[in-house]
């Protein structure tokens, strides 16, 4: 699947072997230092070798030296909340924070300032609060994964307005309410939608009959009515 291949590319690109030795931009060094400080200098290695933009989950553009990817995953010792300092990485295209069970608190509005973001993954954490409506400001977003958290409230209608969004995974949360009828309506073929294991209600949108799903999972909710819209194409 195209989305899963993109995630694999991100993981490979964020590894030390694949990262560019390009000199990192001073503004991005400052932002990384602030993020590290917010986590108790847990990632102080980010600035120990600040002449190069590589390693430690950081991926940079090989021509500009700007940080375009930040990937943190599978670290039970990392504690705290998502810092506002992440907004300082103004060229960030991919943000992946996965399997960080001690990260808590809400998703901060600072995320909405990452106007170049195409992939946002915050999964398997203890993040709480709503799925923020301000994510609708991320017009370049193609894939959103907020699964395996403790998010509550409704799925914001603002997500349906994202012109490039092709994949959503909000499974394993505590979401309620109905699916926005135009969710993924701007997606080309091969849309990806996983909303399983929530407390969603209402009917499955008839608008889904116009979408070509590569994968869809709406199980373990409390939907009512006819599900034939999922097989409209």
PDB file of C-alpha atoms in Angstrom:
ATOM      1  CA  UNK A   1       0.000   0.000   0.000  1.00  0.00           C
ATOM      2  CA  UNK A   2       1.202   3.466  -0.904  1.00  0.00           C
ATOM      3  CA  UNK A   3       0.738   4.868   2.624  1.00  0.00           C
ATOM      4  CA  UNK A   4       2.588   2.019   4.308  1.00  0.00           C
ATOM      5  CA  UNK A   5       5.436   2.360   1.821  1.00  0.00           C
ATOM      6  CA  UNK A   6       5.658   6.058   2.693  1.00  0.00           C
ATOM      7  CA  UNK A   7       5.925   5.216   6.394  1.00  0.00           C
ATOM      8  CA  UNK A   8       8.689   2.714   5.654  1.00  0.00           C
ATOM      9  CA  UNK A   9      10.579   5.343   3.661  1.00  0.00           C
ATOM     10  CA  UNK A  10      10.287   7.732   6.614  1.00  0.00           C
ATOM     11  CA  UNK A  11      11.703   5.161   9.017  1.00  0.00           C
ATOM     12  CA  UNK A  12      14.630   4.423   6.729  1.00  0.00           C
ATOM     13  CA  UNK A  13      15.294   8.104   6.069  1.00  0.00           C
ATOM     14  CA  UNK A  14      15.328   8.863   9.796  1.00  0.00           C
ATOM     15  CA  UNK A  15      18.026   6.289  10.500  1.00  0.00           C
ATOM     16  CA  UNK A  16      21.622   7.467  10.991  1.00  0.00           C
ATOM     17  CA  UNK A  17      22.853   5.581   7.951  1.00  0.00           C
ATOM     18  CA  UNK A  18      20.440   7.313   5.586  1.00  0.00           C
ATOM     19  CA  UNK A  19      20.548  10.832   7.023  1.00  0.00           C
ATOM     20  CA  UNK A  20      22.414  13.564   5.222  1.00  0.00           C
ATOM     21  CA  UNK A  21      25.681  14.981   6.647  1.00  0.00           C
ATOM     22  CA  UNK A  22      24.585  18.448   5.534  1.00  0.00           C
ATOM     23  CA  UNK A  23      25.134  21.260   8.048  1.00  0.00           C
ATOM     24  CA  UNK A  24      21.920  21.779   9.979  1.00  0.00           C
ATOM     25  CA  UNK A  25      20.189  25.160   9.871  1.00  0.00           C
ATOM     26  CA  UNK A  26      20.788  27.214  13.068  1.00  0.00           C
ATOM     27  CA  UNK A  27      17.066  27.847  13.521  1.00  0.00           C
ATOM     28  CA  UNK A  28      16.353  24.130  13.448  1.00  0.00           C
ATOM     29  CA  UNK A  29      19.200  23.426  15.878  1.00  0.00           C
ATOM     30  CA  UNK A  30      17.573  25.883  18.281  1.00  0.00           C
ATOM     31  CA  UNK A  31      14.173  24.237  17.866  1.00  0.00           C
ATOM     32  CA  UNK A  32      15.611  20.754  18.438  1.00  0.00           C
ATOM     33  CA  UNK A  33      17.408  22.003  21.550  1.00  0.00           C
ATOM     34  CA  UNK A  34      14.136  23.423  22.885  1.00  0.00           C
ATOM     35  CA  UNK A  35      12.311  20.146  22.210  1.00  0.00           C
ATOM     36  CA  UNK A  36      15.078  18.214  23.962  1.00  0.00           C
ATOM     37  CA  UNK A  37      14.914  20.599  26.934  1.00  0.00           C
ATOM     38  CA  UNK A  38      11.157  20.053  27.202  1.00  0.00           C
ATOM     39  CA  UNK A  39      11.881  16.350  27.586  1.00  0.00           C
ATOM     40  CA  UNK A  40      14.478  16.961  30.317  1.00  0.00           C
ATOM     41  CA  UNK A  41      17.380  17.032  27.836  1.00  0.00           C
ATOM     42  CA  UNK A  42      16.623  13.407  27.080  1.00  0.00           C
ATOM     43  CA  UNK A  43      17.719  13.995  23.492  1.00  0.00           C
ATOM     44  CA  UNK A  44      20.757  16.141  24.231  1.00  0.00           C
ATOM     45  CA  UNK A  45      22.664  14.197  21.542  1.00  0.00           C
ATOM     46  CA  UNK A  46      20.699  16.212  18.993  1.00  0.00           C
ATOM     47  CA  UNK A  47      22.884  19.234  19.731  1.00  0.00           C
ATOM     48  CA  UNK A  48      26.163  17.582  20.704  1.00  0.00           C
ATOM     49  CA  UNK A  49      27.102  17.340  17.027  1.00  0.00           C
ATOM     50  CA  UNK A  50      25.130  20.260  15.701  1.00  0.00           C
ATOM     51  CA  UNK A  51      27.342  20.791  12.664  1.00  0.00           C
ATOM     52  CA  UNK A  52      25.655  17.835  10.984  1.00  0.00           C
ATOM     53  CA  UNK A  53      21.970  17.208  10.517  1.00  0.00           C
ATOM     54  CA  UNK A  54      21.733  13.476  10.962  1.00  0.00           C
ATOM     55  CA  UNK A  55      20.798  10.643  13.273  1.00  0.00           C
ATOM     56  CA  UNK A  56      18.678  10.482  16.381  1.00  0.00           C
ATOM     57  CA  UNK A  57      15.441  10.324  14.433  1.00  0.00           C
ATOM     58  CA  UNK A  58      16.214  13.504  12.483  1.00  0.00           C
ATOM     59  CA  UNK A  59      16.039  13.706   8.709  1.00  0.00           C
ATOM     60  CA  UNK A  60      17.130  16.782   6.759  1.00  0.00           C
ATOM     61  CA  UNK A  61      16.852  18.032   3.234  1.00  0.00           C
ATOM     62  CA  UNK A  62      20.245  17.239   1.638  1.00  0.00           C
ATOM     63  CA  UNK A  63      20.334  20.575  -0.180  1.00  0.00           C
ATOM     64  CA  UNK A  64      19.026  23.053   2.398  1.00  0.00           C
ATOM     65  CA  UNK A  65      19.958  21.408   5.683  1.00  0.00           C
ATOM     66  CA  UNK A  66      16.452  22.048   7.020  1.00  0.00           C
ATOM     67  CA  UNK A  67      14.844  19.416   9.225  1.00  0.00           C
ATOM     68  CA  UNK A  68      12.060  17.738   7.250  1.00  0.00           C
ATOM     69  CA  UNK A  69      11.444  14.656   9.383  1.00  0.00           C
ATOM     70  CA  UNK A  70      11.389  13.926  13.109  1.00  0.00           C
ATOM     71  CA  UNK A  71      10.799  10.364  14.257  1.00  0.00           C
ATOM     72  CA  UNK A  72      10.718   9.170  17.866  1.00  0.00           C
ATOM     73  CA  UNK A  73       9.452   5.699  18.665  1.00  0.00           C
ATOM     74  CA  UNK A  74       9.437   2.803  21.122  1.00  0.00           C
ATOM     75  CA  UNK A  75      10.821   4.604  24.154  1.00  0.00           C
ATOM     76  CA  UNK A  76       9.043   4.005  27.461  1.00  0.00           C
ATOM     77  CA  UNK A  77      11.452   6.321  29.300  1.00  0.00           C
ATOM     78  CA  UNK A  78      10.498   9.473  27.415  1.00  0.00           C
ATOM     79  CA  UNK A  79       8.064  11.484  29.557  1.00  0.00           C
ATOM     80  CA  UNK A  80       6.290  14.806  29.265  1.00  0.00           C
ATOM     81  CA  UNK A  81       3.914  16.529  26.882  1.00  0.00           C
ATOM     82  CA  UNK A  82       4.267  17.452  23.226  1.00  0.00           C
ATOM     83  CA  UNK A  83       6.214  20.742  23.389  1.00  0.00           C
ATOM     84  CA  UNK A  84       5.202  23.918  21.585  1.00  0.00           C
ATOM     85  CA  UNK A  85       8.820  24.142  20.425  1.00  0.00           C
ATOM     86  CA  UNK A  86       8.013  21.665  17.653  1.00  0.00           C
ATOM     87  CA  UNK A  87       6.508  24.628  15.768  1.00  0.00           C
ATOM     88  CA  UNK A  88      10.054  25.928  15.302  1.00  0.00           C
ATOM     89  CA  UNK A  89      10.731  23.173  12.749  1.00  0.00           C
ATOM     90  CA  UNK A  90       9.001  25.182  10.056  1.00  0.00           C
ATOM     91  CA  UNK A  91      10.045  22.904   7.178  1.00  0.00           C
ATOM     92  CA  UNK A  92       8.885  19.699   8.844  1.00  0.00           C
ATOM     93  CA  UNK A  93       7.079  17.356   6.450  1.00  0.00           C
ATOM     94  CA  UNK A  94       6.866  14.189   8.562  1.00  0.00           C
ATOM     95  CA  UNK A  95       6.324  13.929  12.315  1.00  0.00           C
ATOM     96  CA  UNK A  96       6.204  10.424  13.771  1.00  0.00           C
ATOM     97  CA  UNK A  97       5.937   9.890  17.527  1.00  0.00           C
ATOM     98  CA  UNK A  98       5.010   6.244  18.015  1.00  0.00           C
ATOM     99  CA  UNK A  99       4.885   3.931  21.003  1.00  0.00           C
ATOM    100  CA  UNK A 100       5.827   6.544  23.602  1.00  0.00           C
ATOM    101  CA  UNK A 101       3.491   5.460  26.431  1.00  0.00           C
ATOM    102  CA  UNK A 102       4.597   8.126  28.927  1.00  0.00           C
ATOM    103  CA  UNK A 103       3.861  11.061  26.613  1.00  0.00           C
ATOM    104  CA  UNK A 104       0.628  12.665  27.833  1.00  0.00           C
ATOM    105  CA  UNK A 105      -1.458  15.821  27.625  1.00  0.00           C
ATOM    106  CA  UNK A 106      -3.293  17.255  24.622  1.00  0.00           C
ATOM    107  CA  UNK A 107      -2.085  17.755  21.080  1.00  0.00           C
ATOM    108  CA  UNK A 108      -0.928  21.401  21.170  1.00  0.00           C
ATOM    109  CA  UNK A 109      -2.052  24.131  18.736  1.00  0.00           C
ATOM    110  CA  UNK A 110       1.624  24.527  17.795  1.00  0.00           C
ATOM    111  CA  UNK A 111       1.170  21.526  15.487  1.00  0.00           C
ATOM    112  CA  UNK A 112      -1.082  23.661  13.275  1.00  0.00           C
ATOM    113  CA  UNK A 113       1.879  25.930  12.490  1.00  0.00           C
ATOM    114  CA  UNK A 114       3.650  23.102  10.629  1.00  0.00           C
ATOM    115  CA  UNK A 115       2.229  24.158   7.274  1.00  0.00           C
ATOM    116  CA  UNK A 116       4.450  21.776   5.277  1.00  0.00           C
ATOM    117  CA  UNK A 117       3.416  18.682   7.209  1.00  0.00           C
ATOM    118  CA  UNK A 118       2.247  15.811   5.002  1.00  0.00           C
ATOM    119  CA  UNK A 119       2.408  12.958   7.528  1.00  0.00           C
ATOM    120  CA  UNK A 120       1.415  13.211  11.202  1.00  0.00           C
ATOM    121  CA  UNK A 121       1.669  10.129  13.398  1.00  0.00           C
ATOM    122  CA  UNK A 122       1.127  10.357  17.158  1.00  0.00           C
ATOM    123  CA  UNK A 123       0.201   6.829  18.177  1.00  0.00           C
ATOM    124  CA  UNK A 124       0.468   4.442  21.109  1.00  0.00           C
ATOM    125  CA  UNK A 125       0.872   7.276  23.614  1.00  0.00           C
ATOM    126  CA  UNK A 126      -1.131   8.556  26.603  1.00  0.00           C
ATOM    127  CA  UNK A 127      -2.189  11.705  24.769  1.00  0.00           C
ATOM    128  CA  UNK A 128      -5.637  12.950  25.834  1.00  0.00           C
ATOM    129  CA  UNK A 129      -8.180  15.570  24.809  1.00  0.00           C
ATOM    130  CA  UNK A 130      -9.976  15.934  21.485  1.00  0.00           C
ATOM    131  CA  UNK A 131      -8.857  15.339  17.946  1.00  0.00           C
ATOM    132  CA  UNK A 132      -8.091  19.028  17.375  1.00  0.00           C
ATOM    133  CA  UNK A 133     -10.117  20.915  14.811  1.00  0.00           C
ATOM    134  CA  UNK A 134      -7.023  23.019  14.066  1.00  0.00           C
ATOM    135  CA  UNK A 135      -5.562  20.055  12.198  1.00  0.00           C
ATOM    136  CA  UNK A 136      -7.763  21.314   9.373  1.00  0.00           C
ATOM    137  CA  UNK A 137      -5.138  24.018   8.816  1.00  0.00           C
ATOM    138  CA  UNK A 138      -2.609  21.422   7.609  1.00  0.00           C
ATOM    139  CA  UNK A 139      -3.556  21.626   3.953  1.00  0.00           C
ATOM    140  CA  UNK A 140      -0.641  19.465   2.767  1.00  0.00           C
ATOM    141  CA  UNK A 141      -1.504  16.590   5.096  1.00  0.00           C
ATOM    142  CA  UNK A 142      -1.910  13.249   3.308  1.00  0.00           C
ATOM    143  CA  UNK A 143      -1.863  10.811   6.236  1.00  0.00           C
ATOM    144  CA  UNK A 144      -3.056  11.197   9.845  1.00  0.00           C
ATOM    145  CA  UNK A 145      -2.566   8.506  12.493  1.00  0.00           C
ATOM    146  CA  UNK A 146      -3.700   9.249  16.048  1.00  0.00           C
ATOM    147  CA  UNK A 147      -4.448   5.637  16.959  1.00  0.00           C
ATOM    148  CA  UNK A 148      -3.993   3.909  20.323  1.00  0.00           C
ATOM    149  CA  UNK A 149      -4.293   7.047  22.448  1.00  0.00           C
ATOM    150  CA  UNK A 150      -6.925   8.291  24.911  1.00  0.00           C
ATOM    151  CA  UNK A 151      -8.564  10.898  22.707  1.00  0.00           C
ATOM    152  CA  UNK A 152     -12.187  11.855  23.345  1.00  0.00           C
ATOM    153  CA  UNK A 153     -14.909  13.895  21.672  1.00  0.00           C
ATOM    154  CA  UNK A 154     -15.983  13.909  18.057  1.00  0.00           C
ATOM    155  CA  UNK A 155     -14.119  13.642  14.776  1.00  0.00           C
ATOM    156  CA  UNK A 156     -13.826  17.290  13.683  1.00  0.00           C
ATOM    157  CA  UNK A 157     -15.518  18.237  10.430  1.00  0.00           C
ATOM    158  CA  UNK A 158     -12.448  20.316   9.567  1.00  0.00           C
ATOM    159  CA  UNK A 159     -10.626  17.117   8.575  1.00  0.00           C
ATOM    160  CA  UNK A 160     -13.077  16.688   5.706  1.00  0.00           C
ATOM    161  CA  UNK A 161     -11.856  19.934   4.150  1.00  0.00           C
ATOM    162  CA  UNK A 162      -8.240  18.801   3.810  1.00  0.00           C
ATOM    163  CA  UNK A 163      -7.594  18.665   0.049  1.00  0.00           C
ATOM    164  CA  UNK A 164      -4.824  16.045   0.072  1.00  0.00           C
ATOM    165  CA  UNK A 165      -5.823  13.767   2.954  1.00  0.00           C
ATOM    166  CA  UNK A 166      -5.853  10.160   1.771  1.00  0.00           C
ATOM    167  CA  UNK A 167      -5.486   8.127   4.968  1.00  0.00           C
ATOM    168  CA  UNK A 168      -6.836   8.353   8.533  1.00  0.00           C
ATOM    169  CA  UNK A 169      -6.327   6.045  11.498  1.00  0.00           C
ATOM    170  CA  UNK A 170      -8.127   7.095  14.683  1.00  0.00           C
ATOM    171  CA  UNK A 171      -8.661   3.600  16.061  1.00  0.00           C
ATOM    172  CA  UNK A 172      -8.416   2.589  19.720  1.00  0.00           C
ATOM    173  CA  UNK A 173      -9.496   5.882  21.252  1.00  0.00           C
ATOM    174  CA  UNK A 174     -12.690   6.990  23.016  1.00  0.00           C
ATOM    175  CA  UNK A 175     -14.249   8.999  20.233  1.00  0.00           C
ATOM    176  CA  UNK A 176     -17.990   9.612  20.115  1.00  0.00           C
ATOM    177  CA  UNK A 177     -20.528  11.050  17.705  1.00  0.00           C
ATOM    178  CA  UNK A 178     -20.972  10.503  13.998  1.00  0.00           C
ATOM    179  CA  UNK A 179     -18.512  10.314  11.122  1.00  0.00           C
ATOM    180  CA  UNK A 180     -18.376  13.648   9.258  1.00  0.00           C
ATOM    181  CA  UNK A 181     -20.219  12.866   6.004  1.00  0.00           C
ATOM    182  CA  UNK A 182     -17.561  14.375   3.754  1.00  0.00           C
ATOM    183  CA  UNK A 183     -14.568  12.754   5.461  1.00  0.00           C
ATOM    184  CA  UNK A 184     -11.988  11.769   2.803  1.00  0.00           C
ATOM    185  CA  UNK A 185     -14.338  13.117   0.132  1.00  0.00           C
ATOM    186  CA  UNK A 186     -11.397  14.785  -1.623  1.00  0.00           C
ATOM    187  CA  UNK A 187      -9.349  11.603  -1.618  1.00  0.00           C
ATOM    188  CA  UNK A 188      -8.419   9.873  -4.868  1.00  0.00           C
ATOM    189  CA  UNK A 189      -8.800   6.104  -5.170  1.00  0.00           C
ATOM    190  CA  UNK A 190      -7.180   3.877  -2.559  1.00  0.00           C
ATOM    191  CA  UNK A 191      -8.428   5.790   0.491  1.00  0.00           C
ATOM    192  CA  UNK A 192      -7.454   4.367   3.881  1.00  0.00           C
ATOM    193  CA  UNK A 193      -9.807   4.709   6.867  1.00  0.00           C
ATOM    194  CA  UNK A 194      -9.553   2.981  10.256  1.00  0.00           C
ATOM    195  CA  UNK A 195     -11.904   4.117  13.029  1.00  0.00           C
ATOM    196  CA  UNK A 196     -12.312   0.826  14.893  1.00  0.00           C
ATOM    197  CA  UNK A 197     -12.606   0.399  18.668  1.00  0.00           C
ATOM    198  CA  UNK A 198     -14.223   3.733  19.526  1.00  0.00           C
ATOM    199  CA  UNK A 199     -17.719   4.743  20.655  1.00  0.00           C
ATOM    200  CA  UNK A 200     -18.867   6.232  17.364  1.00  0.00           C
ATOM    201  CA  UNK A 201     -22.577   6.270  16.554  1.00  0.00           C
ATOM    202  CA  UNK A 202     -24.959   7.197  13.766  1.00  0.00           C
ATOM    203  CA  UNK A 203     -25.052   5.888  10.237  1.00  0.00           C
ATOM    204  CA  UNK A 204     -22.211   5.277   7.839  1.00  0.00           C
ATOM    205  CA  UNK A 205     -22.178   8.262   5.457  1.00  0.00           C
ATOM    206  CA  UNK A 206     -23.840   7.612   2.115  1.00  0.00           C
ATOM    207  CA  UNK A 207     -21.086   9.751   0.609  1.00  0.00           C
ATOM    208  CA  UNK A 208     -18.680   6.853   1.168  1.00  0.00           C
ATOM    209  CA  UNK A 209     -20.261   5.136  -1.835  1.00  0.00           C
ATOM    210  CA  UNK A 210     -18.272   7.458  -4.106  1.00  0.00           C
ATOM    211  CA  UNK A 211     -14.910   6.548  -2.579  1.00  0.00           C
ATOM    212  CA  UNK A 212     -12.571   3.775  -3.621  1.00  0.00           C
ATOM    213  CA  UNK A 213     -11.238   2.315  -0.384  1.00  0.00           C
ATOM    214  CA  UNK A 214      -7.971   0.409  -0.284  1.00  0.00           C
ATOM    215  CA  UNK A 215      -8.725  -0.413   3.345  1.00  0.00           C
ATOM    216  CA  UNK A 216     -11.575   0.459   5.697  1.00  0.00           C
ATOM    217  CA  UNK A 217     -12.266  -0.743   9.256  1.00  0.00           C
ATOM    218  CA  UNK A 218     -15.174   0.692  11.234  1.00  0.00           C
ATOM    219  CA  UNK A 219     -15.609  -2.266  13.587  1.00  0.00           C
ATOM    220  CA  UNK A 220     -16.237  -2.139  17.334  1.00  0.00           C
ATOM    221  CA  UNK A 221     -18.405   0.970  17.263  1.00  0.00           C
ATOM    222  CA  UNK A 222     -22.174   1.460  17.547  1.00  0.00           C
ATOM    223  CA  UNK A 223     -23.131   2.390  14.007  1.00  0.00           C
ATOM    224  CA  UNK A 224     -26.684   1.834  12.835  1.00  0.00           C
ATOM    225  CA  UNK A 225     -28.354   1.386   9.489  1.00  0.00           C
ATOM    226  CA  UNK A 226     -27.080   0.249   6.125  1.00  0.00           C
ATOM    227  CA  UNK A 227     -23.364  -0.275   5.488  1.00  0.00           C
ATOM    228  CA  UNK A 228     -23.748  -0.778   1.735  1.00  0.00           C
ATOM    229  CA  UNK A 229     -22.224   2.659   1.099  1.00  0.00           C
ATOM    230  CA  UNK A 230     -18.848   1.057   1.747  1.00  0.00           C
ATOM    231  CA  UNK A 231     -19.307  -1.081  -1.347  1.00  0.00           C
ATOM    232  CA  UNK A 232     -20.591   1.590  -3.704  1.00  0.00           C
ATOM    233  CA  UNK A 233     -17.624   1.388  -6.079  1.00  0.00           C
TER     234      UNK A 233
END
